mmCIF file of C-alpha atoms and ligand atoms in Angstrom:
data_model
loop_
_atom_site.group_PDB
_atom_site.id
_atom_site.type_symbol
_atom_site.label_atom_id
_atom_site.label_comp_id
_atom_site.label_asym_id
_atom_site.label_seq_id
_atom_site.Cartn_x
_atom_site.Cartn_y
_atom_site.Cartn_z
ATOM 1 C CA MET A 9 57.942 -54.558 -20.435
ATOM 2 C CA LYS A 10 55.998 -55.077 -17.227
ATOM 3 C CA LYS A 11 53.562 -57.746 -16.993
ATOM 4 C CA LYS A 12 50.087 -56.848 -15.454
ATOM 5 C CA LEU A 13 48.963 -58.972 -12.799
ATOM 6 C CA SER A 14 45.860 -61.320 -13.519
ATOM 7 C CA LEU A 15 42.493 -60.595 -11.470
ATOM 8 C CA PRO A 16 42.881 -63.754 -9.338
ATOM 9 C CA ALA A 17 46.536 -62.703 -8.149
ATOM 10 C CA GLN A 18 45.376 -59.220 -7.734
ATOM 11 C CA ILE A 19 42.362 -60.352 -5.465
ATOM 12 C CA ALA A 20 44.323 -62.741 -3.675
ATOM 13 C CA ILE A 21 47.144 -59.894 -3.001
ATOM 14 C CA ALA A 22 44.164 -57.411 -2.017
ATOM 15 C CA LEU A 23 42.745 -60.020 0.349
ATOM 16 C CA LEU A 24 46.012 -60.963 2.390
ATOM 17 C CA LEU A 25 46.625 -56.981 2.373
ATOM 18 C CA GLY A 26 43.381 -56.550 3.503
ATOM 19 C CA ILE A 27 43.795 -58.830 6.483
ATOM 20 C CA VAL A 28 47.225 -57.477 7.521
ATOM 21 C CA VAL A 29 45.530 -54.032 7.406
ATOM 22 C CA GLY A 30 42.675 -54.919 9.429
ATOM 23 C CA LEU A 31 44.734 -56.667 11.933
ATOM 24 C CA ILE A 32 47.133 -53.798 12.548
ATOM 25 C CA CYS A 33 44.158 -51.233 12.724
ATOM 26 C CA LEU A 34 42.467 -53.736 15.167
ATOM 27 C CA PHE A 35 45.416 -53.062 17.808
ATOM 28 C CA ILE A 36 45.844 -49.323 17.319
ATOM 29 C CA GLU A 37 44.080 -46.584 18.924
ATOM 30 C CA GLY A 38 41.063 -45.286 16.653
ATOM 31 C CA GLY A 39 42.019 -47.864 13.869
ATOM 32 C CA PRO A 40 38.542 -49.403 13.549
ATOM 33 C CA ASP A 41 36.996 -46.190 13.115
ATOM 34 C CA PHE A 42 39.667 -45.462 10.419
ATOM 35 C CA THR A 43 38.599 -48.490 8.300
ATOM 36 C CA THR A 44 34.915 -47.581 8.882
ATOM 37 C CA ASN A 45 35.514 -43.693 7.802
ATOM 38 C CA TRP A 46 38.160 -43.904 5.215
ATOM 39 C CA LEU A 47 38.488 -47.639 3.905
ATOM 40 C CA LYS A 48 34.771 -49.052 3.986
ATOM 41 C CA PRO A 49 33.503 -45.972 1.796
ATOM 42 C CA PHE A 50 35.467 -47.401 -1.169
ATOM 43 C CA GLY A 51 33.978 -50.853 -0.622
ATOM 44 C CA ASP A 52 30.529 -49.162 -0.514
ATOM 45 C CA ILE A 53 31.455 -47.642 -4.050
ATOM 46 C CA PHE A 54 32.051 -51.244 -5.353
ATOM 47 C CA VAL A 55 28.751 -52.570 -3.945
ATOM 48 C CA ASN A 56 26.967 -49.634 -5.124
ATOM 49 C CA LEU A 57 28.286 -50.392 -8.626
ATOM 50 C CA LEU A 58 27.096 -54.149 -8.258
ATOM 51 C CA LYS A 59 23.596 -53.041 -7.405
ATOM 52 C CA PHE A 60 23.474 -50.267 -10.166
ATOM 53 C CA ILE A 61 24.341 -53.009 -12.966
ATOM 54 C CA VAL A 62 22.269 -55.624 -11.481
ATOM 55 C CA VAL A 63 18.857 -54.814 -12.968
ATOM 56 C CA PRO A 64 20.273 -54.241 -16.546
ATOM 57 C CA VAL A 65 22.184 -57.244 -16.351
ATOM 58 C CA VAL A 66 19.173 -59.338 -15.315
ATOM 59 C CA LEU A 67 16.847 -58.033 -17.733
ATOM 60 C CA PHE A 68 19.320 -58.135 -20.994
ATOM 61 C CA SER A 69 20.741 -61.538 -19.973
ATOM 62 C CA MET A 70 17.320 -62.995 -19.678
ATOM 63 C CA ILE A 71 15.919 -61.775 -22.864
ATOM 64 C CA ASP A 72 19.229 -62.516 -24.603
ATOM 65 C CA GLY A 73 18.943 -66.254 -23.045
ATOM 66 C CA ILE A 74 15.335 -66.512 -24.230
ATOM 67 C CA LEU A 75 15.969 -65.414 -27.687
ATOM 68 C CA SER A 76 18.918 -67.902 -28.070
ATOM 69 C CA MET A 77 16.411 -70.885 -27.263
ATOM 70 C CA ASP A 78 14.616 -69.776 -30.066
ATOM 71 C CA ASN A 79 16.026 -72.843 -32.023
ATOM 72 C CA MET A 80 14.620 -74.797 -29.226
ATOM 73 C CA LYS A 81 11.440 -75.403 -31.004
ATOM 74 C CA LYS A 82 13.644 -76.933 -33.979
ATOM 75 C CA VAL A 83 15.418 -78.996 -31.485
ATOM 76 C CA GLY A 84 11.916 -79.994 -30.127
ATOM 77 C CA SER A 85 11.923 -83.083 -27.537
ATOM 78 C CA VAL A 86 15.761 -82.690 -27.276
ATOM 79 C CA GLY A 87 15.062 -78.883 -25.761
ATOM 80 C CA VAL A 88 12.221 -79.932 -23.784
ATOM 81 C CA LYS A 89 14.124 -82.849 -22.154
ATOM 82 C CA THR A 90 17.028 -80.526 -21.424
ATOM 83 C CA VAL A 91 15.181 -77.672 -19.827
ATOM 84 C CA CYS A 92 13.482 -80.115 -17.670
ATOM 85 C CA PHE A 93 16.665 -81.739 -16.483
ATOM 86 C CA PHE A 94 18.193 -78.381 -15.941
ATOM 87 C CA LEU A 95 15.308 -77.073 -13.938
ATOM 88 C CA ILE A 96 14.774 -79.859 -11.857
ATOM 89 C CA THR A 97 18.598 -80.465 -10.787
ATOM 90 C CA THR A 98 18.896 -76.627 -10.219
ATOM 91 C CA ALA A 99 15.955 -76.680 -7.876
ATOM 92 C CA ILE A 100 17.546 -79.720 -5.939
ATOM 93 C CA ALA A 101 20.665 -77.806 -5.664
ATOM 94 C CA CYS A 102 19.134 -75.086 -3.896
ATOM 95 C CA VAL A 103 17.455 -77.368 -1.567
ATOM 96 C CA ILE A 104 20.971 -79.073 -0.782
ATOM 97 C CA GLY A 105 22.307 -75.694 -0.336
ATOM 98 C CA LEU A 106 19.696 -74.403 2.177
ATOM 99 C CA VAL A 107 19.852 -77.690 3.945
ATOM 100 C CA CYS A 108 23.496 -77.750 4.338
ATOM 101 C CA ALA A 109 23.499 -73.685 5.296
ATOM 102 C CA ASN A 110 20.903 -74.287 7.716
ATOM 103 C CA VAL A 111 22.770 -77.060 9.402
ATOM 104 C CA PHE A 112 25.684 -74.952 9.735
ATOM 105 C CA ASP A 113 23.585 -72.023 10.832
ATOM 106 C CA GLY A 114 21.605 -74.126 13.404
ATOM 107 C CA MET A 115 25.041 -75.362 15.063
ATOM 108 C CA GLY A 116 25.977 -71.758 15.484
ATOM 109 C CA LEU A 117 28.670 -71.885 12.939
ATOM 110 C CA PHE A 118 27.498 -68.889 11.129
ATOM 111 C CA PRO A 119 28.459 -65.590 13.060
ATOM 112 C CA HIS A 120 25.917 -62.691 14.077
ATOM 113 C CA LEU A 121 27.677 -59.543 13.528
ATOM 114 C CA SER A 122 26.996 -56.434 15.620
ATOM 115 C CA VAL A 123 27.416 -53.604 12.839
ATOM 116 C CA GLU A 124 24.412 -52.213 11.264
ATOM 117 C CA ALA A 125 22.277 -54.841 12.680
ATOM 118 C CA ALA A 126 19.593 -52.546 13.709
ATOM 119 C CA GLU A 127 19.011 -51.005 10.282
ATOM 120 C CA TYR A 128 17.335 -54.288 8.852
ATOM 121 C CA GLU A 129 13.470 -54.584 9.180
ATOM 122 C CA ALA A 130 12.399 -58.196 8.388
ATOM 123 C CA LYS A 131 9.950 -58.340 5.394
ATOM 124 C CA GLU A 132 6.844 -60.051 6.099
ATOM 125 C CA PHE A 133 5.961 -62.929 4.225
ATOM 126 C CA GLY A 134 2.357 -62.721 3.117
ATOM 127 C CA GLY A 135 1.384 -66.022 1.961
ATOM 128 C CA VAL A 136 1.805 -67.907 -1.214
ATOM 129 C CA MET A 137 -0.729 -66.486 -3.543
ATOM 130 C CA ALA A 138 0.224 -62.861 -2.366
ATOM 131 C CA THR A 139 3.578 -63.548 -3.325
ATOM 132 C CA VAL A 140 2.630 -64.943 -6.610
ATOM 133 C CA VAL A 141 0.235 -62.042 -7.323
ATOM 134 C CA ALA A 142 3.234 -59.352 -6.260
ATOM 135 C CA ILE A 143 5.562 -60.934 -8.871
ATOM 136 C CA PHE A 144 3.481 -59.547 -11.630
ATOM 137 C CA PRO A 145 4.262 -55.900 -12.295
ATOM 138 C CA THR A 146 1.778 -53.068 -12.850
ATOM 139 C CA ASN A 147 4.612 -50.609 -13.579
ATOM 140 C CA MET A 148 7.678 -51.715 -15.153
ATOM 141 C CA TRP A 149 9.665 -48.446 -14.184
ATOM 142 C CA GLN A 150 8.761 -48.843 -10.557
ATOM 143 C CA SER A 151 10.080 -52.710 -10.790
ATOM 144 C CA PHE A 152 13.391 -51.185 -12.233
ATOM 145 C CA SER A 153 13.697 -48.421 -9.655
ATOM 146 C CA ALA A 154 12.705 -50.721 -6.502
ATOM 147 C CA ALA A 155 15.112 -53.419 -8.264
ATOM 148 C CA ASN A 156 12.029 -55.945 -7.584
ATOM 149 C CA MET A 157 13.938 -58.665 -8.997
ATOM 150 C CA LEU A 158 11.299 -61.445 -9.597
ATOM 151 C CA GLN A 159 9.205 -58.540 -11.535
ATOM 152 C CA VAL A 160 12.282 -57.796 -13.387
ATOM 153 C CA ILE A 161 12.513 -61.487 -14.470
ATOM 154 C CA VAL A 162 8.690 -61.529 -15.274
ATOM 155 C CA ILE A 163 9.316 -58.603 -17.387
ATOM 156 C CA ALA A 164 12.056 -60.229 -19.249
ATOM 157 C CA LEU A 165 10.289 -63.541 -19.876
ATOM 158 C CA PHE A 166 7.459 -61.338 -21.326
ATOM 159 C CA PHE A 167 9.635 -59.237 -23.746
ATOM 160 C CA GLY A 168 11.866 -62.144 -24.735
ATOM 161 C CA GLY A 169 8.377 -64.300 -25.644
ATOM 162 C CA ALA A 170 7.199 -61.448 -27.520
ATOM 163 C CA ILE A 171 10.001 -60.512 -29.636
ATOM 164 C CA MET A 172 10.120 -64.253 -30.287
ATOM 165 C CA ALA A 173 6.463 -64.177 -31.350
ATOM 166 C CA ALA A 174 6.794 -60.965 -33.534
ATOM 167 C CA GLY A 175 9.361 -62.787 -35.836
ATOM 168 C CA GLU A 176 10.606 -60.529 -38.502
ATOM 169 C CA LYS A 177 8.919 -57.298 -37.398
ATOM 170 C CA GLY A 178 10.920 -57.999 -33.930
ATOM 171 C CA LYS A 179 14.246 -57.944 -35.402
ATOM 172 C CA LEU A 180 15.136 -54.532 -34.943
ATOM 173 C CA CYS A 181 14.208 -55.228 -30.930
ATOM 174 C CA ARG A 182 16.160 -58.528 -31.279
ATOM 175 C CA ASP A 183 19.437 -56.532 -32.391
ATOM 176 C CA ILE A 184 19.088 -54.053 -29.707
ATOM 177 C CA VAL A 185 18.662 -56.553 -27.006
ATOM 178 C CA THR A 186 21.869 -58.349 -28.524
ATOM 179 C CA SER A 187 23.693 -55.061 -28.789
ATOM 180 C CA PHE A 188 22.629 -53.757 -25.108
ATOM 181 C CA TYR A 189 23.743 -57.140 -23.768
ATOM 182 C CA SER A 190 27.309 -56.939 -24.882
ATOM 183 C CA VAL A 191 27.573 -53.225 -23.679
ATOM 184 C CA ILE A 192 26.188 -54.423 -20.389
ATOM 185 C CA GLU A 193 28.417 -57.250 -20.349
ATOM 186 C CA ARG A 194 31.498 -55.287 -20.596
ATOM 187 C CA LEU A 195 30.316 -52.768 -18.052
ATOM 188 C CA MET A 196 29.746 -56.037 -15.895
ATOM 189 C CA MET A 197 33.519 -56.829 -16.709
ATOM 190 C CA PHE A 198 34.565 -53.661 -15.647
ATOM 191 C CA VAL A 199 32.694 -53.548 -12.248
ATOM 192 C CA ILE A 200 34.064 -57.304 -11.600
ATOM 193 C CA SER A 201 37.860 -56.016 -12.259
ATOM 194 C CA LEU A 202 37.361 -53.416 -9.422
ATOM 195 C CA ALA A 203 36.786 -56.423 -7.154
ATOM 196 C CA PRO A 204 40.443 -56.022 -5.754
ATOM 197 C CA ILE A 205 39.603 -52.705 -4.281
ATOM 198 C CA GLY A 206 36.331 -54.045 -2.643
ATOM 199 C CA VAL A 207 38.176 -56.882 -1.294
ATOM 200 C CA PHE A 208 40.839 -55.204 0.192
ATOM 201 C CA THR A 209 38.767 -52.168 1.818
ATOM 202 C CA TYR A 210 36.035 -54.497 3.085
ATOM 203 C CA MET A 211 38.550 -57.178 4.367
ATOM 204 C CA ALA A 212 40.496 -54.222 6.420
ATOM 205 C CA TRP A 213 37.146 -53.018 7.744
ATOM 206 C CA VAL A 214 35.770 -56.381 8.579
ATOM 207 C CA VAL A 215 38.695 -57.676 10.461
ATOM 208 C CA ALA A 216 39.258 -54.466 12.186
ATOM 209 C CA THR A 217 35.793 -54.134 13.401
ATOM 210 C CA GLN A 218 34.795 -57.826 14.081
ATOM 211 C CA GLY A 219 38.170 -59.364 15.381
ATOM 212 C CA PRO A 220 40.247 -62.210 13.329
ATOM 213 C CA GLU A 221 37.385 -64.464 14.199
ATOM 214 C CA ILE A 222 35.586 -63.589 11.258
ATOM 215 C CA LEU A 223 38.117 -65.172 9.068
ATOM 216 C CA GLY A 224 37.424 -68.720 10.700
ATOM 217 C CA SER A 225 33.560 -67.836 9.783
ATOM 218 C CA LEU A 226 34.501 -67.208 6.167
ATOM 219 C CA ALA A 227 36.447 -70.746 5.974
ATOM 220 C CA LEU A 228 33.230 -72.053 7.457
ATOM 221 C CA VAL A 229 30.817 -70.992 4.794
ATOM 222 C CA LEU A 230 33.609 -72.148 2.225
ATOM 223 C CA LEU A 231 33.305 -75.412 3.590
ATOM 224 C CA CYS A 232 29.528 -75.381 3.746
ATOM 225 C CA ALA A 233 29.277 -74.503 0.018
ATOM 226 C CA TYR A 234 31.935 -77.190 -0.839
ATOM 227 C CA ILE A 235 30.214 -79.838 1.025
ATOM 228 C CA GLY A 236 26.817 -79.114 -0.927
ATOM 229 C CA TYR A 237 28.775 -79.023 -4.218
ATOM 230 C CA VAL A 238 30.313 -82.714 -3.458
ATOM 231 C CA ILE A 239 26.892 -83.904 -2.156
ATOM 232 C CA HIS A 240 25.113 -82.583 -5.472
ATOM 233 C CA ALA A 241 27.846 -84.067 -7.821
ATOM 234 C CA LEU A 242 27.787 -87.516 -5.909
ATOM 235 C CA VAL A 243 24.270 -87.776 -5.435
ATOM 236 C CA VAL A 244 22.171 -85.845 -8.123
ATOM 237 C CA TYR A 245 24.663 -86.209 -11.196
ATOM 238 C CA SER A 246 26.065 -89.793 -10.642
ATOM 239 C CA ALA A 247 22.471 -91.000 -9.757
ATOM 240 C CA ALA A 248 21.319 -89.446 -13.083
ATOM 241 C CA ALA A 249 24.265 -90.455 -15.134
ATOM 242 C CA SER A 250 23.818 -94.287 -13.973
ATOM 243 C CA ALA A 251 20.165 -94.546 -13.860
ATOM 244 C CA ILE A 252 19.348 -92.747 -17.066
ATOM 245 C CA ALA A 253 22.368 -92.851 -19.284
ATOM 246 C CA LYS A 254 23.737 -96.244 -17.622
ATOM 247 C CA VAL A 255 27.162 -94.788 -17.427
ATOM 248 C CA ASN A 256 28.561 -95.586 -13.616
ATOM 249 C CA PRO A 257 29.485 -92.942 -11.342
ATOM 250 C CA ALA A 258 33.286 -93.755 -11.601
ATOM 251 C CA LYS A 259 33.667 -93.780 -15.504
ATOM 252 C CA PHE A 260 31.382 -90.530 -15.367
ATOM 253 C CA PHE A 261 33.666 -88.679 -13.199
ATOM 254 C CA LYS A 262 36.628 -89.996 -14.872
ATOM 255 C CA GLY A 263 35.501 -88.854 -18.014
ATOM 256 C CA ALA A 264 34.255 -85.387 -16.936
ATOM 257 C CA PHE A 265 37.597 -84.906 -15.105
ATOM 258 C CA ALA A 266 39.349 -82.624 -17.679
ATOM 259 C CA ALA A 267 36.329 -80.297 -18.051
ATOM 260 C CA MET A 268 35.933 -80.133 -14.348
ATOM 261 C CA MET A 269 39.691 -79.375 -13.680
ATOM 262 C CA PHE A 270 39.448 -76.732 -16.419
ATOM 263 C CA ALA A 271 36.273 -75.128 -14.963
ATOM 264 C CA PHE A 272 37.895 -75.342 -11.651
ATOM 265 C CA THR A 273 40.715 -73.333 -12.783
ATOM 266 C CA SER A 274 39.309 -70.753 -15.352
ATOM 267 C CA THR A 275 36.228 -70.303 -13.544
ATOM 268 C CA SER A 276 34.088 -70.005 -16.789
ATOM 269 C CA SER A 277 31.549 -72.405 -18.070
ATOM 270 C CA ALA A 278 31.562 -70.508 -21.366
ATOM 271 C CA ALA A 279 35.581 -70.906 -21.560
ATOM 272 C CA THR A 280 35.362 -74.771 -20.869
ATOM 273 C CA LEU A 281 32.906 -75.475 -23.704
ATOM 274 C CA PRO A 282 35.440 -76.825 -26.120
ATOM 275 C CA VAL A 283 36.887 -79.258 -23.225
ATOM 276 C CA SER A 284 33.289 -80.104 -22.269
ATOM 277 C CA LYS A 285 32.360 -81.219 -25.727
ATOM 278 C CA GLU A 286 35.356 -83.386 -25.838
ATOM 279 C CA CYS A 287 34.713 -85.098 -22.489
ATOM 280 C CA ALA A 288 30.856 -85.364 -23.379
ATOM 281 C CA HIS A 289 31.918 -87.238 -26.843
ATOM 282 C CA GLU A 290 34.428 -89.339 -24.910
ATOM 283 C CA LEU A 291 31.698 -90.311 -22.586
ATOM 284 C CA GLY A 292 29.406 -91.486 -25.387
ATOM 285 C CA ALA A 293 26.934 -88.599 -25.636
ATOM 286 C CA ASP A 294 25.619 -87.951 -29.045
ATOM 287 C CA ASP A 295 27.504 -85.016 -30.858
ATOM 288 C CA GLU A 296 24.359 -83.349 -32.058
ATOM 289 C CA VAL A 297 22.636 -83.641 -28.859
ATOM 290 C CA ALA A 298 25.869 -82.313 -26.854
ATOM 291 C CA ALA A 299 26.200 -79.524 -29.425
ATOM 292 C CA PHE A 300 22.682 -78.075 -28.461
ATOM 293 C CA VAL A 301 22.957 -79.227 -24.456
ATOM 294 C CA LEU A 302 26.445 -77.880 -23.778
ATOM 295 C CA PRO A 303 26.421 -74.186 -24.985
ATOM 296 C CA LEU A 304 22.687 -73.848 -23.471
ATOM 297 C CA GLY A 305 24.034 -75.473 -20.212
ATOM 298 C CA SER A 306 26.799 -72.952 -20.072
ATOM 299 C CA THR A 307 24.513 -70.061 -20.231
ATOM 300 C CA ILE A 308 21.552 -71.238 -18.165
ATOM 301 C CA ASN A 309 22.563 -74.206 -16.036
ATOM 302 C CA MET A 310 24.340 -73.326 -13.136
ATOM 303 C CA ASP A 311 23.607 -75.696 -10.045
ATOM 304 C CA GLY A 312 27.169 -74.640 -8.221
ATOM 305 C CA THR A 313 25.845 -71.074 -8.554
ATOM 306 C CA ALA A 314 22.504 -71.883 -7.088
ATOM 307 C CA ILE A 315 24.238 -73.721 -4.312
ATOM 308 C CA TYR A 316 26.442 -70.691 -3.606
ATOM 309 C CA GLN A 317 23.640 -68.411 -3.733
ATOM 310 C CA CYS A 318 21.713 -70.171 -1.106
ATOM 311 C CA VAL A 319 24.428 -70.803 1.293
ATOM 312 C CA ALA A 320 25.796 -67.145 0.974
ATOM 313 C CA THR A 321 22.145 -65.915 1.317
ATOM 314 C CA VAL A 322 21.586 -68.078 4.898
ATOM 315 C CA PHE A 323 25.136 -66.581 5.812
ATOM 316 C CA ILE A 324 24.768 -63.176 5.266
ATOM 317 C CA ALA A 325 21.151 -63.342 6.611
ATOM 318 C CA SER A 326 22.751 -64.972 9.677
ATOM 319 C CA CYS A 327 25.536 -62.104 9.914
ATOM 320 C CA ALA A 328 22.781 -59.350 9.565
ATOM 321 C CA ASN A 329 21.160 -60.891 12.708
ATOM 322 C CA MET A 330 18.183 -62.206 10.746
ATOM 323 C CA GLN A 331 16.564 -65.710 10.705
ATOM 324 C CA LEU A 332 14.948 -66.528 7.345
ATOM 325 C CA THR A 333 11.473 -68.088 7.565
ATOM 326 C CA ILE A 334 10.160 -71.148 5.712
ATOM 327 C CA GLY A 335 8.488 -68.748 3.337
ATOM 328 C CA GLN A 336 11.257 -66.632 2.750
ATOM 329 C CA MET A 337 13.317 -69.858 2.065
ATOM 330 C CA VAL A 338 10.871 -70.634 -0.438
ATOM 331 C CA ILE A 339 11.495 -67.563 -2.294
ATOM 332 C CA VAL A 340 15.321 -68.020 -1.982
ATOM 333 C CA VAL A 341 14.764 -71.605 -3.894
ATOM 334 C CA LEU A 342 12.788 -69.525 -6.719
ATOM 335 C CA THR A 343 15.003 -66.537 -6.922
ATOM 336 C CA ALA A 344 18.248 -68.715 -6.679
ATOM 337 C CA THR A 345 16.700 -71.007 -9.409
ATOM 338 C CA LEU A 346 16.176 -67.715 -11.537
ATOM 339 C CA ALA A 347 19.211 -66.271 -10.848
ATOM 340 C CA SER A 348 21.581 -68.966 -11.723
ATOM 341 C CA ILE A 349 19.605 -69.251 -15.135
ATOM 342 C CA GLY A 350 20.322 -65.579 -15.607
ATOM 343 C CA THR A 351 23.985 -65.681 -14.744
ATOM 344 C CA ALA A 352 26.243 -65.514 -17.365
ATOM 345 C CA GLY A 353 29.238 -68.307 -17.638
ATOM 346 C CA VAL A 354 31.882 -66.276 -16.872
ATOM 347 C CA SER A 355 34.173 -65.492 -13.820
ATOM 348 C CA GLY A 356 32.246 -63.944 -11.138
ATOM 349 C CA ALA A 357 28.944 -63.491 -12.581
ATOM 350 C CA GLY A 358 27.293 -65.417 -9.840
ATOM 351 C CA MET A 359 28.220 -62.941 -7.354
ATOM 352 C CA ILE A 360 26.487 -60.328 -9.101
ATOM 353 C CA MET A 361 23.196 -62.382 -9.266
ATOM 354 C CA LEU A 362 23.629 -62.841 -5.422
ATOM 355 C CA ALA A 363 23.113 -59.197 -5.025
ATOM 356 C CA MET A 364 19.776 -59.694 -6.610
ATOM 357 C CA VAL A 365 18.712 -62.698 -4.474
ATOM 358 C CA LEU A 366 19.483 -60.437 -1.382
ATOM 359 C CA GLU A 367 17.752 -57.463 -2.737
ATOM 360 C CA THR A 368 14.775 -59.459 -3.389
ATOM 361 C CA LEU A 369 14.623 -60.732 0.226
ATOM 362 C CA GLY A 370 15.323 -57.271 1.664
ATOM 363 C CA ILE A 371 18.822 -58.494 3.126
ATOM 364 C CA PRO A 372 21.343 -55.783 3.365
ATOM 365 C CA VAL A 373 23.474 -56.046 0.199
ATOM 366 C CA ALA A 374 26.199 -54.171 1.785
ATOM 367 C CA TYR A 375 27.042 -57.590 3.626
ATOM 368 C CA ILE A 376 28.137 -58.898 0.097
ATOM 369 C CA GLY A 377 31.404 -57.165 0.996
ATOM 370 C CA LEU A 378 32.130 -60.253 3.448
ATOM 371 C CA ILE A 379 31.620 -62.720 0.377
ATOM 372 C CA VAL A 380 33.152 -60.680 -2.413
ATOM 373 C CA ALA A 381 36.607 -60.895 -0.453
ATOM 374 C CA VAL A 382 36.816 -64.657 -0.837
ATOM 375 C CA ASP A 383 34.280 -65.030 -4.001
ATOM 376 C CA ARG A 384 36.843 -66.558 -6.249
ATOM 377 C CA LEU A 385 37.451 -69.631 -4.020
ATOM 378 C CA PHE A 386 33.569 -70.169 -4.065
ATOM 379 C CA ASP A 387 33.884 -69.399 -7.911
ATOM 380 C CA MET A 388 35.993 -72.174 -8.662
ATOM 381 C CA GLY A 389 33.907 -75.065 -7.097
ATOM 382 C CA ARG A 390 30.679 -73.801 -8.555
ATOM 383 C CA THR A 391 31.926 -73.504 -11.967
ATOM 384 C CA CYS A 392 33.397 -76.846 -11.852
ATOM 385 C CA LEU A 393 29.957 -78.216 -10.682
ATOM 386 C CA ASN A 394 28.235 -76.196 -13.232
ATOM 387 C CA VAL A 395 30.064 -77.777 -16.240
ATOM 388 C CA THR A 396 29.680 -81.416 -14.367
ATOM 389 C CA GLY A 397 26.083 -80.818 -14.812
ATOM 390 C CA ASP A 398 26.047 -79.860 -18.433
ATOM 391 C CA ILE A 399 27.990 -83.098 -19.358
ATOM 392 C CA SER A 400 25.612 -85.381 -17.165
ATOM 393 C CA CYS A 401 22.711 -83.647 -18.886
ATOM 394 C CA SER A 402 23.975 -84.284 -22.399
ATOM 395 C CA LEU A 403 24.415 -87.953 -21.572
ATOM 396 C CA CYS A 404 21.120 -88.208 -20.065
ATOM 397 C CA VAL A 405 19.480 -86.837 -23.126
ATOM 398 C CA SER A 406 21.525 -88.479 -25.623
ATOM 399 C CA HIS A 407 20.406 -91.968 -23.749
ATOM 400 C CA MET A 408 16.643 -91.107 -23.710
ATOM 401 C CA GLU A 409 16.890 -89.893 -27.485
ATOM 402 C CA ALA A 410 18.546 -93.014 -28.442
ATOM 403 C CA LYS A 411 16.203 -95.006 -26.636
ATOM 404 C CA LYS A 412 13.229 -93.203 -28.204
ATOM 405 C CA LEU A 413 14.532 -94.006 -31.857
ATOM 406 C CA GLN A 414 14.961 -97.536 -30.834
ATOM 407 C CA GLY A 415 11.333 -97.925 -29.884
ATOM 408 C CA LYS A 416 10.270 -96.264 -33.119
ATOM 409 C CA ARG A 417 12.103 -99.079 -35.338
HETATM 410 N N1 LIG B 506 31.890 -68.630 -13.038
HETATM 411 C C1 LIG B 506 30.622 -69.200 -13.008
HETATM 412 C C2 LIG B 506 30.359 -70.272 -14.256
HETATM 413 O O1 LIG B 506 30.951 -69.639 -15.479
HETATM 414 C C3 LIG B 506 29.246 -68.376 -12.903
HETATM 415 C C4 LIG B 506 29.479 -67.994 -11.580
HETATM 416 O O2 LIG B 506 30.061 -66.903 -11.294
HETATM 417 O O3 LIG B 506 28.834 -68.366 -10.863
HETATM 418 O O4 LIG B 506 29.861 -71.169 -14.389
#
């Protein structure tokens, strides 16, 4: 019986084949045009599908996420501390990602591509208050059809809250959301399974039209993201673990190592959950706290994903010959934080949410094709960081709760 190649293996083969075909086309007469006219359209279909599913994925995953926090009220102070830890560390992750990316961009390490550059028209930043007002939708269908992601997120927050508030009477809506979300998740998996086609066709087109130098640029953007991952792990998580949970950094990383490695290879926070639980237990986290923090973290706490989205956004903006303003960077922090919360803990999900961040900023989503080609390599590092964050949070919250109990006695 023939064994089917795994998705990562298919993507790796597609990547290499794309480079080889791109190089061949680069040197033959009419080759670059062939890739533009006959290969790129298939990549475009893949990117269209990514765009097509992004609104339903964001809408249903956010509502579903809010509904899964329903028991947060019961968990009380543990819930509040956990969500605060997640939000603060994710916002710091975005800042680290943006700083690293801007340093790389400032040093001229990110490319400026010639193709389609003229099509982009910069969105003006109308000021903080105007941006805040514009987040609130007047017509929900318009928000969906324009794929205005911040508005879609606000709609999801309102519906999620309202379904929860409606209690028993909202049960039908709750079931519909859960059921729709499972269907959308299948659809997302299907689109992700088409990644090898996107990788092959875009890689061949990019190499044939831009020359082999583009491969160096992809290596650099990967390096930039990994520098961000390492800084965040070393500075934020070990500082939190030692300052709050009184676990020294060496012990922390040694204890979390098994989960980090499992996440690195599986690229799924959700699949790593049993291993993270074991590691958190060994490191001394309270089992009840960990039972709440880790599953929630594997769905909403994605600092690696946030760093990746910031780095990739600056990189793609540079490819499209645009310079992000400070105002736009603020929007990147906001959308990447929300996008990482909305990212499912499965392989490749962060790439779909990247489409949302680009869409919000008006950066041509078609350039995502460049990143798609090497997304798996980003995903390994970001998932590893995501899981480390969940374990660090479970230790910190356990320690704070234990201290509170001691204080009461
Ligand atoms: N694979 C990541 C995770 O499971 C999510 C992502 O694609 O960013 O944590």
